[in-house]
Amino acid sequence: MTARTGRAVVLLVALGAAAAGCGGEPGRTPPSVTQPSATPPSVTQPSATPPAETSSPPSTPGSPESASPPRSRDLVAGRYQPLWPFADAAAAEAWRSRHREDGAGAWHLDPARTAVRFARDHLGFSEIDRAVKTNLDGVHARVHVGLAAEEGPRPMVAAVVHLVRYGKGADAPWEVVGTDDTTFSLTTPEYGASVGSPMTVGGRITGVDESIRVQVRRPGGGEALGEHCCVGAGGEKSPWSAQVTFRPAPGTTLTVVASTGGHVAEVERFAVTGVTVP
């Protein structure tokens, strides 16, 4: 490892630790499988204080059972964009009915597993393999997803994924609705905005020699609808921006994801927001 890489590792570990305690505001971004984490995640039980809101499933991950346009009744908890794994409320209820019959897809009831699958399977960030910490507060969950650090026992936190129960009751599945702002934010376009192509994307970042990739993804997974690579950035809360051209998917909710890395892992931090296409 070069001296430059060593300094980057120290910075990234520090940023990961900072991410573990941060939250976001609405519009700023709004199970029966083996837990991918090598280290069991810590869980914080619900607090008496409501969480800060995010700026910010199908039967199999990455393939929503419904890709119909989101309607107002399909917003999660009446205000959040359904990003993954369910495309709408009907798909979430269909899974719940099947689960009551045969118990299949129980991972939808675990916010930590759902968050890790979102990063690893839907976004394609294969190195993100664990839930470092999970904060629960009523129908909200904030899962700090991350990866093993090259040095030291503490894993790196790549993002704080915000999930909300899609429906009422203890057997309502968890839905990803966005990410909380940390040392890397995605604030443009606004959460829930109606967009077209090309689209301006931007936010703020703290880091050194960062290289930001932007992708636009559809609910059903597969290849990105559009991508821009890469934007050089760095500094303390420095603004960054890019313009991405994508193939519109009219009447759908899309996930805009910005990621940066290259020091010790391909993806070390990411942020997402949900937008709609008229």
PDB file of C-alpha atoms in Angstrom:
ATOM      1  CA  MET A   1       0.000   0.000   0.000  1.00  0.00           C
ATOM      2  CA  THR A   2       1.386   3.423  -0.976  1.00  0.00           C
ATOM      3  CA  ALA A   3       1.573   6.316   1.469  1.00  0.00           C
ATOM      4  CA  ARG A   4      -1.246   7.966  -0.450  1.00  0.00           C
ATOM      5  CA  THR A   5      -3.435   4.877  -0.141  1.00  0.00           C
ATOM      6  CA  GLY A   6      -2.676   4.645   3.578  1.00  0.00           C
ATOM      7  CA  ARG A   7      -3.899   8.196   4.113  1.00  0.00           C
ATOM      8  CA  ALA A   8      -7.028   7.451   2.085  1.00  0.00           C
ATOM      9  CA  VAL A   9      -7.806   4.397   4.209  1.00  0.00           C
ATOM     10  CA  VAL A  10      -7.593   6.426   7.411  1.00  0.00           C
ATOM     11  CA  LEU A  11      -9.916   9.049   5.932  1.00  0.00           C
ATOM     12  CA  LEU A  12     -12.423   6.492   4.654  1.00  0.00           C
ATOM     13  CA  VAL A  13     -12.619   4.687   7.982  1.00  0.00           C
ATOM     14  CA  ALA A  14     -13.212   8.023   9.688  1.00  0.00           C
ATOM     15  CA  LEU A  15     -15.933   8.905   7.185  1.00  0.00           C
ATOM     16  CA  GLY A  16     -17.549   5.509   7.705  1.00  0.00           C
ATOM     17  CA  ALA A  17     -17.673   6.140  11.429  1.00  0.00           C
ATOM     18  CA  ALA A  18     -19.206   9.567  10.837  1.00  0.00           C
ATOM     19  CA  ALA A  19     -21.882   8.052   8.594  1.00  0.00           C
ATOM     20  CA  ALA A  20     -23.033   5.789  11.361  1.00  0.00           C
ATOM     21  CA  GLY A  21     -24.532   8.694  13.246  1.00  0.00           C
ATOM     22  CA  CYS A  22     -26.016  10.877  10.514  1.00  0.00           C
ATOM     23  CA  GLY A  23     -29.564  11.369   9.257  1.00  0.00           C
ATOM     24  CA  GLY A  24     -31.303  13.157   6.395  1.00  0.00           C
ATOM     25  CA  GLU A  25     -34.333  15.270   5.641  1.00  0.00           C
ATOM     26  CA  PRO A  26     -37.255  14.496   3.312  1.00  0.00           C
ATOM     27  CA  GLY A  27     -36.478  15.355  -0.281  1.00  0.00           C
ATOM     28  CA  ARG A  28     -32.744  15.324   0.223  1.00  0.00           C
ATOM     29  CA  THR A  29     -32.324  11.815  -1.069  1.00  0.00           C
ATOM     30  CA  PRO A  30     -36.958  11.621   0.621  1.00  0.00           C
ATOM     31  CA  PRO A  31     -36.400 -13.715   5.613  1.00  0.00           C
ATOM     32  CA  SER A  32     -35.105 -16.895   5.047  1.00  0.00           C
ATOM     33  CA  VAL A  33     -31.658 -16.431   3.656  1.00  0.00           C
ATOM     34  CA  THR A  34     -28.216 -16.506   5.193  1.00  0.00           C
ATOM     35  CA  GLN A  35     -27.326 -13.133   6.663  1.00  0.00           C
ATOM     36  CA  PRO A  36     -24.551 -11.771   4.414  1.00  0.00           C
ATOM     37  CA  SER A  37     -22.790 -10.072   7.276  1.00  0.00           C
ATOM     38  CA  ALA A  38     -19.703 -11.753   8.645  1.00  0.00           C
ATOM     39  CA  THR A  39     -20.346  -9.877  11.873  1.00  0.00           C
ATOM     40  CA  PRO A  40     -23.900  -9.821  13.302  1.00  0.00           C
ATOM     41  CA  PRO A  41     -25.289  -6.271  13.043  1.00  0.00           C
ATOM     42  CA  SER A  42     -26.064  -4.328  16.161  1.00  0.00           C
ATOM     43  CA  VAL A  43     -29.688  -3.332  16.599  1.00  0.00           C
ATOM     44  CA  THR A  44     -30.907  -0.208  18.357  1.00  0.00           C
ATOM     45  CA  GLN A  45     -34.430  -0.574  19.695  1.00  0.00           C
ATOM     46  CA  PRO A  46     -37.078   2.089  18.970  1.00  0.00           C
ATOM     47  CA  SER A  47     -36.586   5.390  20.732  1.00  0.00           C
ATOM     48  CA  ALA A  48     -39.219   7.774  22.045  1.00  0.00           C
ATOM     49  CA  THR A  49     -38.108  10.430  19.569  1.00  0.00           C
ATOM     50  CA  PRO A  50     -39.288  10.054  15.954  1.00  0.00           C
ATOM     51  CA  PRO A  51     -36.406   9.634  13.482  1.00  0.00           C
ATOM     52  CA  ALA A  52     -35.314  12.328  11.086  1.00  0.00           C
ATOM     53  CA  GLU A  53     -36.973  11.696   7.751  1.00  0.00           C
ATOM     54  CA  THR A  54     -35.139  10.570   4.667  1.00  0.00           C
ATOM     55  CA  SER A  55     -34.449  12.910   1.851  1.00  0.00           C
ATOM     56  CA  SER A  56     -34.721  10.438   0.480  1.00  0.00           C
ATOM     57  CA  PRO A  57     -40.667  -7.051  -2.397  1.00  0.00           C
ATOM     58  CA  PRO A  58     -41.124  -9.194  -5.253  1.00  0.00           C
ATOM     59  CA  SER A  59     -40.819 -12.899  -4.546  1.00  0.00           C
ATOM     60  CA  THR A  60     -37.219 -12.765  -5.753  1.00  0.00           C
ATOM     61  CA  PRO A  61     -34.769  -9.882  -5.337  1.00  0.00           C
ATOM     62  CA  GLY A  62     -34.273  -7.582  -8.292  1.00  0.00           C
ATOM     63  CA  SER A  63     -37.512  -8.534 -10.084  1.00  0.00           C
ATOM     64  CA  PRO A  64     -40.540  -6.577  -8.835  1.00  0.00           C
ATOM     65  CA  GLU A  65     -43.811  -8.384  -9.391  1.00  0.00           C
ATOM     66  CA  SER A  66     -45.352  -5.172 -10.651  1.00  0.00           C
ATOM     67  CA  ALA A  67     -43.828  -2.307 -12.579  1.00  0.00           C
ATOM     68  CA  SER A  68     -47.006  -0.253 -12.952  1.00  0.00           C
ATOM     69  CA  PRO A  69     -46.729   3.524 -12.519  1.00  0.00           C
ATOM     70  CA  PRO A  70     -46.723   4.634  -8.872  1.00  0.00           C
ATOM     71  CA  ARG A  71     -49.950   6.321  -7.815  1.00  0.00           C
ATOM     72  CA  SER A  72     -50.560   8.382  -4.701  1.00  0.00           C
ATOM     73  CA  ARG A  73     -51.946   5.336  -2.923  1.00  0.00           C
ATOM     74  CA  ASP A  74     -48.735   3.474  -3.753  1.00  0.00           C
ATOM     75  CA  LEU A  75     -46.520   5.919  -1.865  1.00  0.00           C
ATOM     76  CA  VAL A  76     -45.019   4.200   1.161  1.00  0.00           C
ATOM     77  CA  ALA A  77     -46.570   5.547   4.386  1.00  0.00           C
ATOM     78  CA  GLY A  78     -48.279   8.161   2.244  1.00  0.00           C
ATOM     79  CA  ARG A  79     -45.130  10.097   1.316  1.00  0.00           C
ATOM     80  CA  TYR A  80     -42.146   7.947   0.257  1.00  0.00           C
ATOM     81  CA  GLN A  81     -41.182   6.647  -3.173  1.00  0.00           C
ATOM     82  CA  PRO A  82     -41.214   2.827  -3.451  1.00  0.00           C
ATOM     83  CA  LEU A  83     -37.703   2.112  -4.734  1.00  0.00           C
ATOM     84  CA  TRP A  84     -37.191  -1.604  -4.013  1.00  0.00           C
ATOM     85  CA  PRO A  85     -38.080  -4.427  -3.816  1.00  0.00           C
ATOM     86  CA  PHE A  86     -41.801  -3.779  -4.492  1.00  0.00           C
ATOM     87  CA  ALA A  87     -42.944  -1.515  -7.319  1.00  0.00           C
ATOM     88  CA  ASP A  88     -46.332  -0.779  -5.767  1.00  0.00           C
ATOM     89  CA  ALA A  89     -48.662  -1.543  -2.866  1.00  0.00           C
ATOM     90  CA  ALA A  90     -50.432  -4.351  -4.746  1.00  0.00           C
ATOM     91  CA  ALA A  91     -47.154  -6.242  -5.164  1.00  0.00           C
ATOM     92  CA  ALA A  92     -46.380  -5.871  -1.453  1.00  0.00           C
ATOM     93  CA  GLU A  93     -49.810  -7.180  -0.479  1.00  0.00           C
ATOM     94  CA  ALA A  94     -49.515 -10.075  -2.930  1.00  0.00           C
ATOM     95  CA  TRP A  95     -46.264 -11.127  -1.276  1.00  0.00           C
ATOM     96  CA  ARG A  96     -47.845 -10.854   2.178  1.00  0.00           C
ATOM     97  CA  SER A  97     -50.704 -13.159   1.139  1.00  0.00           C
ATOM     98  CA  ARG A  98     -48.283 -15.782  -0.187  1.00  0.00           C
ATOM     99  CA  HIS A  99     -46.052 -15.505   2.855  1.00  0.00           C
ATOM    100  CA  ARG A 100     -48.997 -16.202   5.132  1.00  0.00           C
ATOM    101  CA  GLU A 101     -49.648 -19.392   3.178  1.00  0.00           C
ATOM    102  CA  ASP A 102     -46.157 -20.849   2.791  1.00  0.00           C
ATOM    103  CA  GLY A 103     -43.670 -18.606   4.670  1.00  0.00           C
ATOM    104  CA  ALA A 104     -41.655 -17.942   1.518  1.00  0.00           C
ATOM    105  CA  GLY A 105     -39.451 -14.866   1.165  1.00  0.00           C
ATOM    106  CA  ALA A 106     -39.222 -14.196   4.884  1.00  0.00           C
ATOM    107  CA  TRP A 107     -36.223 -11.907   4.296  1.00  0.00           C
ATOM    108  CA  HIS A 108     -38.722  -9.180   3.389  1.00  0.00           C
ATOM    109  CA  LEU A 109     -39.500  -8.940   7.119  1.00  0.00           C
ATOM    110  CA  ASP A 110     -35.864  -8.205   7.988  1.00  0.00           C
ATOM    111  CA  PRO A 111     -34.795  -4.619   7.206  1.00  0.00           C
ATOM    112  CA  ALA A 112     -31.070  -5.458   7.482  1.00  0.00           C
ATOM    113  CA  ARG A 113     -31.262  -8.237   4.882  1.00  0.00           C
ATOM    114  CA  THR A 114     -33.439  -6.135   2.624  1.00  0.00           C
ATOM    115  CA  ALA A 115     -30.992  -3.199   2.778  1.00  0.00           C
ATOM    116  CA  VAL A 116     -27.968  -5.382   2.003  1.00  0.00           C
ATOM    117  CA  ARG A 117     -29.774  -7.050  -0.898  1.00  0.00           C
ATOM    118  CA  PHE A 118     -30.729  -3.626  -2.246  1.00  0.00           C
ATOM    119  CA  ALA A 119     -27.093  -2.530  -2.352  1.00  0.00           C
ATOM    120  CA  ARG A 120     -25.639  -5.848  -3.471  1.00  0.00           C
ATOM    121  CA  ASP A 121     -28.275  -7.288  -5.804  1.00  0.00           C
ATOM    122  CA  HIS A 122     -30.244  -4.318  -7.113  1.00  0.00           C
ATOM    123  CA  LEU A 123     -27.498  -1.696  -7.332  1.00  0.00           C
ATOM    124  CA  GLY A 124     -24.781  -4.254  -8.121  1.00  0.00           C
ATOM    125  CA  PHE A 125     -22.380  -3.222  -5.347  1.00  0.00           C
ATOM    126  CA  SER A 126     -21.085  -6.731  -4.673  1.00  0.00           C
ATOM    127  CA  GLU A 127     -18.500  -5.706  -2.066  1.00  0.00           C
ATOM    128  CA  ILE A 128     -21.184  -4.339   0.245  1.00  0.00           C
ATOM    129  CA  ASP A 129     -22.019  -7.475   2.193  1.00  0.00           C
ATOM    130  CA  ARG A 130     -23.097  -6.563   5.706  1.00  0.00           C
ATOM    131  CA  ALA A 131     -25.433  -4.578   7.923  1.00  0.00           C
ATOM    132  CA  VAL A 132     -23.122  -2.770  10.324  1.00  0.00           C
ATOM    133  CA  LYS A 133     -25.897  -1.260  12.431  1.00  0.00           C
ATOM    134  CA  THR A 134     -29.698  -1.174  12.375  1.00  0.00           C
ATOM    135  CA  ASN A 135     -31.796   1.558  14.003  1.00  0.00           C
ATOM    136  CA  LEU A 136     -35.486   0.741  14.402  1.00  0.00           C
ATOM    137  CA  ASP A 137     -38.210   3.253  15.200  1.00  0.00           C
ATOM    138  CA  GLY A 138     -41.763   2.111  14.587  1.00  0.00           C
ATOM    139  CA  VAL A 139     -42.356   1.600  10.867  1.00  0.00           C
ATOM    140  CA  HIS A 140     -38.967   3.144  10.039  1.00  0.00           C
ATOM    141  CA  ALA A 141     -35.597   1.413   9.855  1.00  0.00           C
ATOM    142  CA  ARG A 142     -32.216   2.881   9.076  1.00  0.00           C
ATOM    143  CA  VAL A 143     -29.623   0.284   8.147  1.00  0.00           C
ATOM    144  CA  HIS A 144     -25.919   1.176   7.937  1.00  0.00           C
ATOM    145  CA  VAL A 145     -24.644  -1.083   5.156  1.00  0.00           C
ATOM    146  CA  GLY A 146     -20.950  -1.568   4.536  1.00  0.00           C
ATOM    147  CA  LEU A 147     -17.938  -3.709   3.805  1.00  0.00           C
ATOM    148  CA  ALA A 148     -14.798  -4.989   5.503  1.00  0.00           C
ATOM    149  CA  ALA A 149     -11.987  -2.466   5.904  1.00  0.00           C
ATOM    150  CA  GLU A 150      -8.460  -3.312   4.769  1.00  0.00           C
ATOM    151  CA  GLU A 151      -7.063  -2.300   8.116  1.00  0.00           C
ATOM    152  CA  GLY A 152      -8.636  -2.502  11.547  1.00  0.00           C
ATOM    153  CA  PRO A 153     -11.639  -4.405  12.886  1.00  0.00           C
ATOM    154  CA  ARG A 154     -14.281  -1.753  12.151  1.00  0.00           C
ATOM    155  CA  PRO A 155     -16.125  -2.169   8.849  1.00  0.00           C
ATOM    156  CA  MET A 156     -16.605   0.783   6.513  1.00  0.00           C
ATOM    157  CA  VAL A 157     -20.116   2.232   6.290  1.00  0.00           C
ATOM    158  CA  ALA A 158     -21.077   2.900   2.681  1.00  0.00           C
ATOM    159  CA  ALA A 159     -24.571   4.332   3.217  1.00  0.00           C
ATOM    160  CA  VAL A 160     -27.468   4.632   5.634  1.00  0.00           C
ATOM    161  CA  VAL A 161     -30.412   2.998   3.866  1.00  0.00           C
ATOM    162  CA  HIS A 162     -33.869   4.190   4.928  1.00  0.00           C
ATOM    163  CA  LEU A 163     -36.643   1.597   4.844  1.00  0.00           C
ATOM    164  CA  VAL A 164     -40.329   1.855   5.758  1.00  0.00           C
ATOM    165  CA  ARG A 165     -42.902  -0.903   6.231  1.00  0.00           C
ATOM    166  CA  TYR A 166     -45.053  -1.124   3.106  1.00  0.00           C
ATOM    167  CA  GLY A 167     -48.477  -1.506   4.690  1.00  0.00           C
ATOM    168  CA  LYS A 168     -49.779  -1.952   8.206  1.00  0.00           C
ATOM    169  CA  GLY A 169     -49.118  -4.750  10.641  1.00  0.00           C
ATOM    170  CA  ALA A 170     -46.178  -6.781  11.900  1.00  0.00           C
ATOM    171  CA  ASP A 171     -46.060  -8.818   8.684  1.00  0.00           C
ATOM    172  CA  ALA A 172     -45.882  -5.802   6.360  1.00  0.00           C
ATOM    173  CA  PRO A 173     -42.656  -6.060   4.314  1.00  0.00           C
ATOM    174  CA  TRP A 174     -39.853  -3.511   4.369  1.00  0.00           C
ATOM    175  CA  GLU A 175     -39.370  -1.195   1.386  1.00  0.00           C
ATOM    176  CA  VAL A 176     -36.276   0.875   0.545  1.00  0.00           C
ATOM    177  CA  VAL A 177     -37.336   4.514   0.172  1.00  0.00           C
ATOM    178  CA  GLY A 178     -33.985   6.359   0.064  1.00  0.00           C
ATOM    179  CA  THR A 179     -30.732   7.030   1.894  1.00  0.00           C
ATOM    180  CA  ASP A 180     -29.823   9.522   4.608  1.00  0.00           C
ATOM    181  CA  ASP A 181     -27.308  12.255   3.842  1.00  0.00           C
ATOM    182  CA  THR A 182     -23.858  11.710   5.359  1.00  0.00           C
ATOM    183  CA  THR A 183     -20.470  12.818   4.036  1.00  0.00           C
ATOM    184  CA  PHE A 184     -21.786  12.127   0.522  1.00  0.00           C
ATOM    185  CA  SER A 185     -25.177  13.481  -0.517  1.00  0.00           C
ATOM    186  CA  LEU A 186     -27.417  13.460  -3.565  1.00  0.00           C
ATOM    187  CA  THR A 187     -29.734  16.479  -3.388  1.00  0.00           C
ATOM    188  CA  THR A 188     -30.475  17.162  -7.069  1.00  0.00           C
ATOM    189  CA  PRO A 189     -32.971  16.234  -8.436  1.00  0.00           C
ATOM    190  CA  GLU A 190     -35.282  16.674  -5.473  1.00  0.00           C
ATOM    191  CA  TYR A 191     -36.772  13.558  -3.958  1.00  0.00           C
ATOM    192  CA  GLY A 192     -39.932  12.561  -5.858  1.00  0.00           C
ATOM    193  CA  ALA A 193     -39.318  15.071  -8.648  1.00  0.00           C
ATOM    194  CA  SER A 194     -40.673  14.511 -12.141  1.00  0.00           C
ATOM    195  CA  VAL A 195     -37.689  14.274 -14.490  1.00  0.00           C
ATOM    196  CA  GLY A 196     -36.719  13.829 -18.102  1.00  0.00           C
ATOM    197  CA  SER A 197     -33.552  13.105 -20.038  1.00  0.00           C
ATOM    198  CA  PRO A 198     -30.958  14.560 -19.814  1.00  0.00           C
ATOM    199  CA  MET A 199     -31.070  15.044 -16.044  1.00  0.00           C
ATOM    200  CA  THR A 200     -28.803  17.131 -13.830  1.00  0.00           C
ATOM    201  CA  VAL A 201     -27.631  15.274 -10.720  1.00  0.00           C
ATOM    202  CA  GLY A 202     -25.621  16.716  -7.852  1.00  0.00           C
ATOM    203  CA  GLY A 203     -24.952  17.077  -4.153  1.00  0.00           C
ATOM    204  CA  ARG A 204     -22.023  17.533  -1.762  1.00  0.00           C
ATOM    205  CA  ILE A 205     -19.076  15.382  -0.779  1.00  0.00           C
ATOM    206  CA  THR A 206     -16.239  15.308   1.726  1.00  0.00           C
ATOM    207  CA  GLY A 207     -13.227  13.326   0.565  1.00  0.00           C
ATOM    208  CA  VAL A 208      -9.955  13.131  -1.325  1.00  0.00           C
ATOM    209  CA  ASP A 209      -9.513  12.284  -5.016  1.00  0.00           C
ATOM    210  CA  GLU A 210     -13.111  11.090  -5.385  1.00  0.00           C
ATOM    211  CA  SER A 211     -14.525   9.713  -8.623  1.00  0.00           C
ATOM    212  CA  ILE A 212     -18.333   9.833  -8.713  1.00  0.00           C
ATOM    213  CA  ARG A 213     -20.387   7.555 -10.956  1.00  0.00           C
ATOM    214  CA  VAL A 214     -24.096   8.257 -11.541  1.00  0.00           C
ATOM    215  CA  GLN A 215     -26.605   5.664 -12.718  1.00  0.00           C
ATOM    216  CA  VAL A 216     -30.362   5.621 -13.327  1.00  0.00           C
ATOM    217  CA  ARG A 217     -32.051   2.291 -12.551  1.00  0.00           C
ATOM    218  CA  ARG A 218     -35.515   0.919 -13.189  1.00  0.00           C
ATOM    219  CA  PRO A 219     -37.539  -1.030 -10.567  1.00  0.00           C
ATOM    220  CA  GLY A 220     -37.018  -4.346 -12.347  1.00  0.00           C
ATOM    221  CA  GLY A 221     -33.226  -4.263 -12.123  1.00  0.00           C
ATOM    222  CA  GLY A 222     -31.036  -5.261 -15.050  1.00  0.00           C
ATOM    223  CA  GLU A 223     -28.788  -2.838 -16.866  1.00  0.00           C
ATOM    224  CA  ALA A 224     -28.842   0.818 -15.926  1.00  0.00           C
ATOM    225  CA  LEU A 225     -31.072   3.041 -18.078  1.00  0.00           C
ATOM    226  CA  GLY A 226     -28.281   5.605 -18.161  1.00  0.00           C
ATOM    227  CA  GLU A 227     -24.864   6.289 -16.663  1.00  0.00           C
ATOM    228  CA  HIS A 228     -22.319   9.073 -16.325  1.00  0.00           C
ATOM    229  CA  CYS A 229     -18.746   8.289 -15.340  1.00  0.00           C
ATOM    230  CA  CYS A 230     -17.017   9.899 -13.800  1.00  0.00           C
ATOM    231  CA  VAL A 231     -16.977  13.201 -11.915  1.00  0.00           C
ATOM    232  CA  GLY A 232     -13.801  14.192 -10.102  1.00  0.00           C
ATOM    233  CA  ALA A 233     -14.463  15.701  -6.672  1.00  0.00           C
ATOM    234  CA  GLY A 234     -12.986  16.287  -3.242  1.00  0.00           C
ATOM    235  CA  GLY A 235     -12.690  18.699  -0.361  1.00  0.00           C
ATOM    236  CA  GLU A 236     -14.893  19.536   2.621  1.00  0.00           C
ATOM    237  CA  LYS A 237     -18.623  19.456   1.799  1.00  0.00           C
ATOM    238  CA  SER A 238     -17.745  20.402  -1.763  1.00  0.00           C
ATOM    239  CA  PRO A 239     -20.491  20.586  -4.396  1.00  0.00           C
ATOM    240  CA  TRP A 240     -20.456  18.118  -7.278  1.00  0.00           C
ATOM    241  CA  SER A 241     -22.705  17.787 -10.319  1.00  0.00           C
ATOM    242  CA  ALA A 242     -23.134  15.777 -13.489  1.00  0.00           C
ATOM    243  CA  GLN A 243     -25.571  15.427 -16.343  1.00  0.00           C
ATOM    244  CA  VAL A 244     -26.809  11.969 -17.222  1.00  0.00           C
ATOM    245  CA  THR A 245     -28.737  10.907 -20.307  1.00  0.00           C
ATOM    246  CA  PHE A 246     -31.018   7.916 -19.853  1.00  0.00           C
ATOM    247  CA  ARG A 247     -33.708   5.931 -21.640  1.00  0.00           C
ATOM    248  CA  PRO A 248     -36.970   7.166 -20.122  1.00  0.00           C
ATOM    249  CA  ALA A 249     -39.398   4.619 -18.694  1.00  0.00           C
ATOM    250  CA  PRO A 250     -42.666   6.601 -18.662  1.00  0.00           C
ATOM    251  CA  GLY A 251     -44.936   6.207 -15.663  1.00  0.00           C
ATOM    252  CA  THR A 252     -42.368   4.624 -13.355  1.00  0.00           C
ATOM    253  CA  THR A 253     -40.380   5.446 -10.251  1.00  0.00           C
ATOM    254  CA  LEU A 254     -36.656   5.357 -10.945  1.00  0.00           C
ATOM    255  CA  THR A 255     -33.700   5.122  -8.592  1.00  0.00           C
ATOM    256  CA  VAL A 256     -30.891   7.609  -9.140  1.00  0.00           C
ATOM    257  CA  VAL A 257     -27.708   6.349  -7.495  1.00  0.00           C
ATOM    258  CA  ALA A 258     -24.385   8.127  -7.087  1.00  0.00           C
ATOM    259  CA  SER A 259     -21.350   6.168  -5.892  1.00  0.00           C
ATOM    260  CA  THR A 260     -17.691   6.842  -5.242  1.00  0.00           C
ATOM    261  CA  GLY A 261     -14.697   4.674  -4.428  1.00  0.00           C
ATOM    262  CA  GLY A 262     -11.438   3.424  -5.810  1.00  0.00           C
ATOM    263  CA  HIS A 263      -9.241   3.879  -2.755  1.00  0.00           C
ATOM    264  CA  VAL A 264      -9.759   0.508  -1.061  1.00  0.00           C
ATOM    265  CA  ALA A 265     -12.918  -0.757  -2.787  1.00  0.00           C
ATOM    266  CA  GLU A 266     -14.747  -0.120  -6.032  1.00  0.00           C
ATOM    267  CA  VAL A 267     -17.718   1.360  -4.136  1.00  0.00           C
ATOM    268  CA  GLU A 268     -16.988   2.902  -0.732  1.00  0.00           C
ATOM    269  CA  ARG A 269     -19.933   5.283  -0.430  1.00  0.00           C
ATOM    270  CA  PHE A 270     -23.232   5.717  -2.230  1.00  0.00           C
ATOM    271  CA  ALA A 271     -26.433   7.756  -2.060  1.00  0.00           C
ATOM    272  CA  VAL A 272     -29.785   7.290  -3.781  1.00  0.00           C
ATOM    273  CA  THR A 273     -32.964   9.229  -4.434  1.00  0.00           C
ATOM    274  CA  GLY A 274     -36.262   8.387  -6.077  1.00  0.00           C
ATOM    275  CA  VAL A 275     -37.721  10.275  -9.065  1.00  0.00           C
ATOM    276  CA  THR A 276     -40.653   9.777 -11.410  1.00  0.00           C
ATOM    277  CA  VAL A 277     -40.996   9.885 -15.178  1.00  0.00           C
ATOM    278  CA  PRO A 278     -44.275  11.420 -16.468  1.00  0.00           C
TER     279      PRO A 278
END
